[in-house]
PDB file of C-alpha atoms in Angstrom:
ATOM      1  CA  UNK A 679       7.937  33.418  -4.205  1.00 49.00           C
ATOM      2  CA  UNK A 680       9.468  30.380  -5.895  1.00 47.00           C
ATOM      3  CA  UNK A 681       7.621  28.033  -3.524  1.00 47.00           C
ATOM      4  CA  UNK A 682       4.337  29.845  -4.154  1.00 46.00           C
ATOM      5  CA  UNK A 683       4.816  29.485  -7.915  1.00 46.00           C
ATOM      6  CA  UNK A 684       5.456  25.754  -7.462  1.00 48.00           C
ATOM      7  CA  UNK A 685       2.312  25.560  -5.314  1.00 46.00           C
ATOM      8  CA  UNK A 686       0.177  27.285  -7.936  1.00 43.00           C
ATOM      9  CA  UNK A 687       1.611  25.093 -10.695  1.00 45.00           C
ATOM     10  CA  UNK A 688       0.830  21.890  -8.819  1.00 48.00           C
ATOM     11  CA  UNK A 689      -2.691  23.037  -8.006  1.00 46.00           C
ATOM     12  CA  UNK A 690      -3.307  23.895 -11.647  1.00 40.00           C
ATOM     13  CA  UNK A 691      -2.113  20.448 -12.739  1.00 41.00           C
ATOM     14  CA  UNK A 692      -4.427  18.855 -10.178  1.00 43.00           C
ATOM     15  CA  UNK A 693      -7.356  20.908 -11.431  1.00 37.00           C
ATOM     16  CA  UNK A 694      -6.668  19.968 -15.033  1.00 36.00           C
ATOM     17  CA  UNK A 695      -6.399  16.244 -14.328  1.00 35.00           C
ATOM     18  CA  UNK A 696      -9.119  15.874 -11.699  1.00 37.00           C
ATOM     19  CA  UNK A 697     -11.500  18.602 -12.800  1.00 34.00           C
ATOM     20  CA  UNK A 698     -13.469  16.269 -15.068  1.00 31.00           C
ATOM     21  CA  UNK A 699     -13.664  13.414 -12.562  1.00 34.00           C
ATOM     22  CA  UNK A 700     -17.233  12.007 -12.443  1.00 29.00           C
ATOM     23  CA  UNK A 701     -19.073  13.355  -9.424  1.00 26.00           C
ATOM     24  CA  UNK A 702     -20.820  10.013  -9.064  1.00 27.00           C
ATOM     25  CA  UNK A 703     -17.486   8.566  -7.990  1.00 33.00           C
ATOM     26  CA  UNK A 704     -16.248  11.289  -5.666  1.00 35.00           C
ATOM     27  CA  UNK A 705     -17.832  13.415  -2.978  1.00 35.00           C
ATOM     28  CA  UNK A 706     -18.438  17.089  -3.669  1.00 34.00           C
ATOM     29  CA  UNK A 707     -17.429  18.323  -0.227  1.00 47.00           C
ATOM     30  CA  UNK A 708     -14.133  18.100   1.604  1.00 48.00           C
ATOM     31  CA  UNK A 709     -13.934  15.463   4.356  1.00 48.00           C
ATOM     32  CA  UNK A 710     -14.546  16.364   7.970  1.00 47.00           C
ATOM     33  CA  UNK A 711     -11.243  15.632   9.679  1.00 44.00           C
ATOM     34  CA  UNK A 712     -11.344  15.826  13.458  1.00 41.00           C
ATOM     35  CA  UNK A 713      -8.805  18.334  14.712  1.00 40.00           C
ATOM     36  CA  UNK A 714      -7.705  19.408  11.246  1.00 40.00           C
ATOM     37  CA  UNK A 715      -7.257  23.089  10.549  1.00 40.00           C
ATOM     38  CA  UNK A 716      -7.450  24.007   6.888  1.00 37.00           C
ATOM     39  CA  UNK A 717      -5.475  27.169   6.210  1.00 35.00           C
ATOM     40  CA  UNK A 718      -5.738  26.756   2.479  1.00 33.00           C
ATOM     41  CA  UNK A 719      -7.117  24.099   0.255  1.00 36.00           C
ATOM     42  CA  UNK A 720      -9.074  23.271  -2.825  1.00 37.00           C
ATOM     43  CA  UNK A 721     -11.669  20.645  -3.581  1.00 35.00           C
ATOM     44  CA  UNK A 722     -10.617  19.097  -6.853  1.00 34.00           C
ATOM     45  CA  UNK A 723     -12.900  16.173  -7.487  1.00 38.00           C
ATOM     46  CA  UNK A 724     -11.732  13.796  -4.789  1.00 45.00           C
ATOM     47  CA  UNK A 725      -8.269  15.175  -4.026  1.00 48.00           C
ATOM     48  CA  UNK A 726      -8.013  17.697  -1.211  1.00 46.00           C
ATOM     49  CA  UNK A 727      -4.763  19.539  -0.679  1.00 46.00           C
ATOM     50  CA  UNK A 728      -4.273  20.831   2.844  1.00 46.00           C
ATOM     51  CA  UNK A 729      -1.703  23.520   3.591  1.00 41.00           C
ATOM     52  CA  UNK A 730      -0.595  24.527   7.049  1.00 40.00           C
ATOM     53  CA  UNK A 731       0.581  27.718   8.714  1.00 33.00           C
ATOM     54  CA  UNK A 732       4.272  28.456   9.108  1.00 36.00           C
ATOM     55  CA  UNK A 733       6.201  27.373   6.060  1.00 42.00           C
ATOM     56  CA  UNK A 734       3.362  27.619   3.547  1.00 40.00           C
ATOM     57  CA  UNK A 735       4.185  24.126   2.324  1.00 43.00           C
ATOM     58  CA  UNK A 736       2.013  21.244   1.263  1.00 45.00           C
ATOM     59  CA  UNK A 737       1.351  18.991   4.191  1.00 70.00           C
ATOM     60  CA  UNK A 738      -1.301  16.362   3.546  1.00 78.00           C
ATOM     61  CA  UNK A 739      -3.139  14.964   0.569  1.00 80.00           C
ATOM     62  CA  UNK A 740      -6.612  13.623   1.361  1.00 77.00           C
ATOM     63  CA  UNK A 741      -8.108  11.229  -1.180  1.00 80.00           C
ATOM     64  CA  UNK A 742     -11.824  10.890  -0.607  1.00 74.00           C
ATOM     65  CA  UNK A 743     -14.997   9.744  -2.310  1.00 73.00           C
ATOM     66  CA  UNK A 744     -16.395   6.317  -3.177  1.00 78.00           C
ATOM     67  CA  UNK A 745     -15.030   3.425  -5.169  1.00 83.00           C
ATOM     68  CA  UNK A 746     -11.862   3.330  -7.249  1.00 85.00           C
ATOM     69  CA  UNK A 747      -9.397   6.064  -8.139  1.00 82.00           C
ATOM     70  CA  UNK A 748      -8.173   6.509 -11.677  1.00 81.00           C
ATOM     71  CA  UNK A 749      -5.475   4.271 -13.100  1.00 85.00           C
ATOM     72  CA  UNK A 750      -2.504   6.351 -14.204  1.00 84.00           C
ATOM     73  CA  UNK A 751       0.205   5.521 -16.699  1.00 80.00           C
ATOM     74  CA  UNK A 752      -2.505   5.021 -19.341  1.00 71.00           C
ATOM     75  CA  UNK A 753      -3.317   6.925 -22.513  1.00 66.00           C
ATOM     76  CA  UNK A 754      -6.351   8.452 -20.803  1.00 68.00           C
ATOM     77  CA  UNK A 755      -4.607   9.443 -17.564  1.00 69.00           C
ATOM     78  CA  UNK A 756      -0.864   9.575 -18.072  1.00 75.00           C
ATOM     79  CA  UNK A 757       0.496  11.099 -14.847  1.00 80.00           C
ATOM     80  CA  UNK A 758      -1.015  11.517 -11.388  1.00 80.00           C
ATOM     81  CA  UNK A 759      -1.232  15.189 -10.337  1.00 75.00           C
ATOM     82  CA  UNK A 760       0.857  14.488  -7.243  1.00 79.00           C
ATOM     83  CA  UNK A 761       3.702  12.934  -9.275  1.00 84.00           C
ATOM     84  CA  UNK A 762       7.028  14.447  -8.263  1.00 84.00           C
ATOM     85  CA  UNK A 763       5.626  16.490  -5.367  1.00 79.00           C
ATOM     86  CA  UNK A 764       8.403  17.265  -2.889  1.00 80.00           C
ATOM     87  CA  UNK A 765       6.285  19.103  -0.308  1.00 77.00           C
ATOM     88  CA  UNK A 766       3.609  16.468   0.232  1.00 81.00           C
ATOM     89  CA  UNK A 767       4.607  14.706   3.423  1.00 87.00           C
ATOM     90  CA  UNK A 768       1.479  12.731   4.340  1.00 88.00           C
ATOM     91  CA  UNK A 769      -1.332  10.977   2.496  1.00 88.00           C
ATOM     92  CA  UNK A 770      -4.686  10.073   4.055  1.00 86.00           C
ATOM     93  CA  UNK A 771      -6.961   7.868   1.983  1.00 87.00           C
ATOM     94  CA  UNK A 772     -10.466   8.278   3.367  1.00 84.00           C
ATOM     95  CA  UNK A 773     -13.071   5.589   4.017  1.00 86.00           C
ATOM     96  CA  UNK A 774     -15.195   4.460   1.049  1.00 84.00           C
ATOM     97  CA  UNK A 775     -12.188   4.383  -1.288  1.00 87.00           C
ATOM     98  CA  UNK A 776     -11.967   0.730  -2.358  1.00 90.00           C
ATOM     99  CA  UNK A 777      -9.058   0.712  -4.779  1.00 91.00           C
ATOM    100  CA  UNK A 778      -5.910   2.723  -5.350  1.00 91.00           C
ATOM    101  CA  UNK A 779      -5.369   2.756  -9.080  1.00 89.00           C
ATOM    102  CA  UNK A 780      -2.045   2.138 -10.766  1.00 91.00           C
ATOM    103  CA  UNK A 781       0.605   4.820 -10.204  1.00 91.00           C
ATOM    104  CA  UNK A 782      -1.848   6.997  -8.255  1.00 88.00           C
ATOM    105  CA  UNK A 783       0.691   7.962  -5.559  1.00 90.00           C
ATOM    106  CA  UNK A 784       3.825   7.280  -7.574  1.00 92.00           C
ATOM    107  CA  UNK A 785       6.929   9.406  -6.997  1.00 93.00           C
ATOM    108  CA  UNK A 786       5.693  11.692  -4.232  1.00 90.00           C
ATOM    109  CA  UNK A 787       9.205  12.666  -3.292  1.00 87.00           C
ATOM    110  CA  UNK A 788       8.473  13.983   0.204  1.00 87.00           C
ATOM    111  CA  UNK A 789       5.966  11.323   1.269  1.00 91.00           C
ATOM    112  CA  UNK A 790       6.681  10.020   4.785  1.00 93.00           C
ATOM    113  CA  UNK A 791       3.424   8.544   6.108  1.00 93.00           C
ATOM    114  CA  UNK A 792       0.319   6.943   4.611  1.00 95.00           C
ATOM    115  CA  UNK A 793      -2.997   6.164   6.276  1.00 94.00           C
ATOM    116  CA  UNK A 794      -5.161   3.648   4.423  1.00 96.00           C
ATOM    117  CA  UNK A 795      -8.875   2.963   5.102  1.00 94.00           C
ATOM    118  CA  UNK A 796     -10.578  -0.254   6.142  1.00 95.00           C
ATOM    119  CA  UNK A 797     -12.690   0.007   2.990  1.00 93.00           C
ATOM    120  CA  UNK A 798      -9.652  -0.590   0.778  1.00 95.00           C
ATOM    121  CA  UNK A 799      -9.542  -3.949  -1.014  1.00 97.00           C
ATOM    122  CA  UNK A 800      -7.013  -3.405  -3.804  1.00 96.00           C
ATOM    123  CA  UNK A 801      -3.699  -1.612  -4.374  1.00 97.00           C
ATOM    124  CA  UNK A 802      -2.813  -1.178  -8.019  1.00 94.00           C
ATOM    125  CA  UNK A 803       0.464  -1.600  -9.848  1.00 95.00           C
ATOM    126  CA  UNK A 804       3.081   1.003  -8.990  1.00 95.00           C
ATOM    127  CA  UNK A 805       0.817   2.778  -6.498  1.00 94.00           C
ATOM    128  CA  UNK A 806       3.697   3.694  -4.152  1.00 96.00           C
ATOM    129  CA  UNK A 807       6.650   3.236  -6.470  1.00 96.00           C
ATOM    130  CA  UNK A 808       9.516   5.731  -6.200  1.00 95.00           C
ATOM    131  CA  UNK A 809       8.236   7.146  -2.866  1.00 95.00           C
ATOM    132  CA  UNK A 810      11.767   7.163  -1.523  1.00 95.00           C
ATOM    133  CA  UNK A 811      11.039   8.788   1.864  1.00 95.00           C
ATOM    134  CA  UNK A 812       8.273   6.319   2.785  1.00 96.00           C
ATOM    135  CA  UNK A 813       9.831   3.829   5.211  1.00 97.00           C
ATOM    136  CA  UNK A 814       6.915   1.696   6.375  1.00 96.00           C
ATOM    137  CA  UNK A 815       3.347   0.890   5.463  1.00 97.00           C
ATOM    138  CA  UNK A 816       0.439  -0.902   7.135  1.00 97.00           C
ATOM    139  CA  UNK A 817      -1.967  -2.670   4.783  1.00 98.00           C
ATOM    140  CA  UNK A 818      -5.569  -2.897   6.073  1.00 97.00           C
ATOM    141  CA  UNK A 819      -7.190  -6.265   6.644  1.00 96.00           C
ATOM    142  CA  UNK A 820      -9.582  -5.982   3.692  1.00 96.00           C
ATOM    143  CA  UNK A 821      -6.864  -5.731   1.035  1.00 98.00           C
ATOM    144  CA  UNK A 822      -6.713  -8.929  -1.010  1.00 97.00           C
ATOM    145  CA  UNK A 823      -4.888  -7.634  -4.078  1.00 97.00           C
ATOM    146  CA  UNK A 824      -1.510  -5.877  -4.314  1.00 98.00           C
ATOM    147  CA  UNK A 825      -0.321  -5.221  -7.835  1.00 96.00           C
ATOM    148  CA  UNK A 826       3.056  -5.834  -9.404  1.00 96.00           C
ATOM    149  CA  UNK A 827       5.756  -3.274  -8.543  1.00 96.00           C
ATOM    150  CA  UNK A 828       3.393  -1.555  -6.104  1.00 97.00           C
ATOM    151  CA  UNK A 829       6.373  -0.568  -3.906  1.00 97.00           C
ATOM    152  CA  UNK A 830       9.259  -0.664  -6.378  1.00 96.00           C
ATOM    153  CA  UNK A 831      12.080   1.840  -5.861  1.00 96.00           C
ATOM    154  CA  UNK A 832      10.405   3.083  -2.673  1.00 96.00           C
ATOM    155  CA  UNK A 833      12.028   3.491   0.722  1.00 96.00           C
ATOM    156  CA  UNK A 834       9.743   0.938   2.371  1.00 97.00           C
ATOM    157  CA  UNK A 835      11.667  -1.318   4.759  1.00 96.00           C
ATOM    158  CA  UNK A 836       8.760  -2.507   6.900  1.00 96.00           C
ATOM    159  CA  UNK A 837       5.353  -3.593   5.669  1.00 97.00           C
ATOM    160  CA  UNK A 838       2.599  -5.132   7.791  1.00 96.00           C
ATOM    161  CA  UNK A 839      -0.309  -7.052   6.296  1.00 97.00           C
ATOM    162  CA  UNK A 840      -3.205  -6.905   8.761  1.00 96.00           C
ATOM    163  CA  UNK A 841      -5.310  -9.364   6.785  1.00 96.00           C
ATOM    164  CA  UNK A 842      -4.883 -13.096   6.284  1.00 95.00           C
ATOM    165  CA  UNK A 843      -5.465 -13.512   2.559  1.00 97.00           C
ATOM    166  CA  UNK A 844      -4.201 -12.400  -0.836  1.00 97.00           C
ATOM    167  CA  UNK A 845      -5.688 -13.581  -4.107  1.00 97.00           C
ATOM    168  CA  UNK A 846      -2.173 -13.950  -5.546  1.00 96.00           C
ATOM    169  CA  UNK A 847       1.403 -12.974  -4.714  1.00 96.00           C
ATOM    170  CA  UNK A 848       3.051 -10.636  -7.202  1.00 95.00           C
ATOM    171  CA  UNK A 849       6.548  -9.166  -7.243  1.00 96.00           C
ATOM    172  CA  UNK A 850       5.866  -5.965  -5.286  1.00 97.00           C
ATOM    173  CA  UNK A 851       9.321  -4.572  -5.958  1.00 96.00           C
ATOM    174  CA  UNK A 852      10.352  -4.629  -2.282  1.00 96.00           C
ATOM    175  CA  UNK A 853      14.026  -5.100  -1.452  1.00 96.00           C
ATOM    176  CA  UNK A 854      15.644  -5.763   1.936  1.00 96.00           C
ATOM    177  CA  UNK A 855      12.355  -5.192   3.739  1.00 96.00           C
ATOM    178  CA  UNK A 856      10.718  -6.814   6.768  1.00 95.00           C
ATOM    179  CA  UNK A 857       7.295  -8.237   5.936  1.00 95.00           C
ATOM    180  CA  UNK A 858       4.929  -8.986   8.824  1.00 94.00           C
ATOM    181  CA  UNK A 859       2.020 -11.399   8.390  1.00 95.00           C
ATOM    182  CA  UNK A 860      -0.146 -13.544  10.666  1.00 92.00           C
ATOM    183  CA  UNK A 861      -0.772 -17.272  10.340  1.00 89.00           C
ATOM    184  CA  UNK A 862      -2.677 -18.960   8.928  1.00 92.00           C
ATOM    185  CA  UNK A 863      -2.211 -16.869   5.804  1.00 95.00           C
ATOM    186  CA  UNK A 864      -3.616 -17.866   2.446  1.00 96.00           C
ATOM    187  CA  UNK A 865      -2.479 -16.927  -1.051  1.00 97.00           C
ATOM    188  CA  UNK A 866      -5.114 -18.114  -3.447  1.00 95.00           C
ATOM    189  CA  UNK A 867      -5.704 -21.712  -2.326  1.00 95.00           C
ATOM    190  CA  UNK A 868      -2.277 -22.051  -0.679  1.00 95.00           C
ATOM    191  CA  UNK A 869      -2.334 -22.112   3.115  1.00 95.00           C
ATOM    192  CA  UNK A 870       0.704 -20.824   5.033  1.00 94.00           C
ATOM    193  CA  UNK A 871       0.682 -22.145   8.591  1.00 90.00           C
ATOM    194  CA  UNK A 872       4.378 -22.198   9.511  1.00 89.00           C
ATOM    195  CA  UNK A 873       7.459 -20.052   9.133  1.00 88.00           C
ATOM    196  CA  UNK A 874       9.192 -22.275   6.602  1.00 90.00           C
ATOM    197  CA  UNK A 875       6.269 -22.036   4.186  1.00 92.00           C
ATOM    198  CA  UNK A 876       6.102 -18.261   4.611  1.00 93.00           C
ATOM    199  CA  UNK A 877       9.852 -17.847   4.094  1.00 92.00           C
ATOM    200  CA  UNK A 878       9.773 -19.862   0.884  1.00 94.00           C
ATOM    201  CA  UNK A 879       7.336 -17.380  -0.646  1.00 94.00           C
ATOM    202  CA  UNK A 880       8.287 -14.033   0.896  1.00 95.00           C
ATOM    203  CA  UNK A 881      12.055 -14.254   1.532  1.00 95.00           C
ATOM    204  CA  UNK A 882      13.185 -12.996  -1.877  1.00 95.00           C
ATOM    205  CA  UNK A 883      15.227  -9.953  -2.910  1.00 95.00           C
ATOM    206  CA  UNK A 884      16.654  -9.676   0.595  1.00 95.00           C
ATOM    207  CA  UNK A 885      13.218  -9.490   2.220  1.00 96.00           C
ATOM    208  CA  UNK A 886      12.516 -11.295   5.495  1.00 93.00           C
ATOM    209  CA  UNK A 887       9.055 -12.426   6.562  1.00 93.00           C
ATOM    210  CA  UNK A 888       7.952 -12.432  10.210  1.00 90.00           C
ATOM    211  CA  UNK A 889       4.976 -14.265  11.693  1.00 88.00           C
ATOM    212  CA  UNK A 890       3.597 -11.815  14.236  1.00 84.00           C
ATOM    213  CA  UNK A 891       1.338 -14.348  15.956  1.00 77.00           C
ATOM    214  CA  UNK A 892       3.950 -17.114  16.135  1.00 70.00           C
ATOM    215  CA  UNK A 893       6.203 -15.345  18.589  1.00 65.00           C
ATOM    216  CA  UNK A 894       8.693 -16.671  21.087  1.00 66.00           C
ATOM    217  CA  UNK A 895      10.132 -15.696  24.444  1.00 69.00           C
ATOM    218  CA  UNK A 896      13.925 -15.577  24.554  1.00 77.00           C
ATOM    219  CA  UNK A 897      15.625 -15.823  27.944  1.00 78.00           C
ATOM    220  CA  UNK A 898      19.313 -14.867  28.225  1.00 78.00           C
ATOM    221  CA  UNK A 899      21.126 -16.417  31.180  1.00 79.00           C
ATOM    222  CA  UNK A 900      24.528 -16.138  32.829  1.00 79.00           C
ATOM    223  CA  UNK A 901      26.759 -19.201  33.267  1.00 78.00           C
ATOM    224  CA  UNK A 902      25.266 -19.813  36.705  1.00 81.00           C
ATOM    225  CA  UNK A 903      21.695 -19.666  35.432  1.00 79.00           C
ATOM    226  CA  UNK A 904      21.015 -16.074  36.465  1.00 83.00           C
ATOM    227  CA  UNK A 905      18.504 -14.474  34.099  1.00 81.00           C
ATOM    228  CA  UNK A 906      20.142 -11.499  32.431  1.00 81.00           C
ATOM    229  CA  UNK A 907      17.429 -10.460  30.014  1.00 82.00           C
ATOM    230  CA  UNK A 908      14.078 -11.677  28.724  1.00 77.00           C
ATOM    231  CA  UNK A 909      12.851 -10.767  25.266  1.00 71.00           C
ATOM    232  CA  UNK A 910       9.145 -11.365  24.761  1.00 65.00           C
ATOM    233  CA  UNK A 911       7.042 -11.337  21.618  1.00 60.00           C
ATOM    234  CA  UNK A 912       9.958 -12.104  19.287  1.00 70.00           C
ATOM    235  CA  UNK A 913       8.428 -12.709  15.865  1.00 67.00           C
ATOM    236  CA  UNK A 914       9.364 -15.876  14.017  1.00 63.00           C
ATOM    237  CA  UNK A 915      12.102 -15.080  11.546  1.00 63.00           C
ATOM    238  CA  UNK A 916      13.623 -12.399  13.749  1.00 68.00           C
ATOM    239  CA  UNK A 917      17.212 -12.783  14.967  1.00 71.00           C
ATOM    240  CA  UNK A 918      17.137 -11.910  18.690  1.00 73.00           C
ATOM    241  CA  UNK A 919      19.793  -9.615  20.103  1.00 77.00           C
ATOM    242  CA  UNK A 920      21.124  -9.380  23.633  1.00 76.00           C
ATOM    243  CA  UNK A 921      21.190  -5.805  24.908  1.00 77.00           C
ATOM    244  CA  UNK A 922      22.594  -6.310  28.402  1.00 72.00           C
ATOM    245  CA  UNK A 923      26.095  -6.596  29.754  1.00 64.00           C
ATOM    246  CA  UNK A 924      28.499  -9.343  28.754  1.00 65.00           C
ATOM    247  CA  UNK A 925      29.319 -11.748  31.630  1.00 57.00           C
ATOM    248  CA  UNK A 926      33.012 -12.207  32.451  1.00 56.00           C
TER     249      UNK A 926
END
């Protein structure tokens, strides 16, 4: 009963905040998700909440429509309706969304996975901040803007940038994370074509950058030249480890 009350309360907050969303910006029908079974849900102007059988918990948030989401943390839109949600485990941002506004997915306490669309070009300030259960994130190739503190106080320890360009490099709020990029990578007019240049920009706050297309093959040999282990595709910036037995 307590969980159901929490469910109803969250749905009501979503309806209040998204109910007046312009229909020109968001589709009026829920997305067609292959293989998805909707046991309960509500279309609330671009945010679709899917619930699944068994535990009667929130499972996935689908953001769908066209263009940009609202910016939150403003006088007009103070708090995203998903703020503080503990039973939202997955977020799927559908194609045709081009920008995640500031704080739009902030502090989803149970968030574990995120799927972002190829249409996305911008991630706003604080978009994933305080998502403590989110461990890794893949940024689509079209994203050229990531706002300040986009990942601050999150659990992200691995982030992969599939594209090769950012308009600028802000302090994303990452700490002790592995950042994977490909070379050549450009930030504004600055071209990064080697590991040293990448490390100078990205290796801050305990973060370590890796060049995923500048990889090496590491061969471990015994004293007599016998090959003990071969590690392939070791990204630049990675410290290789030997997993075999120790010769005597």
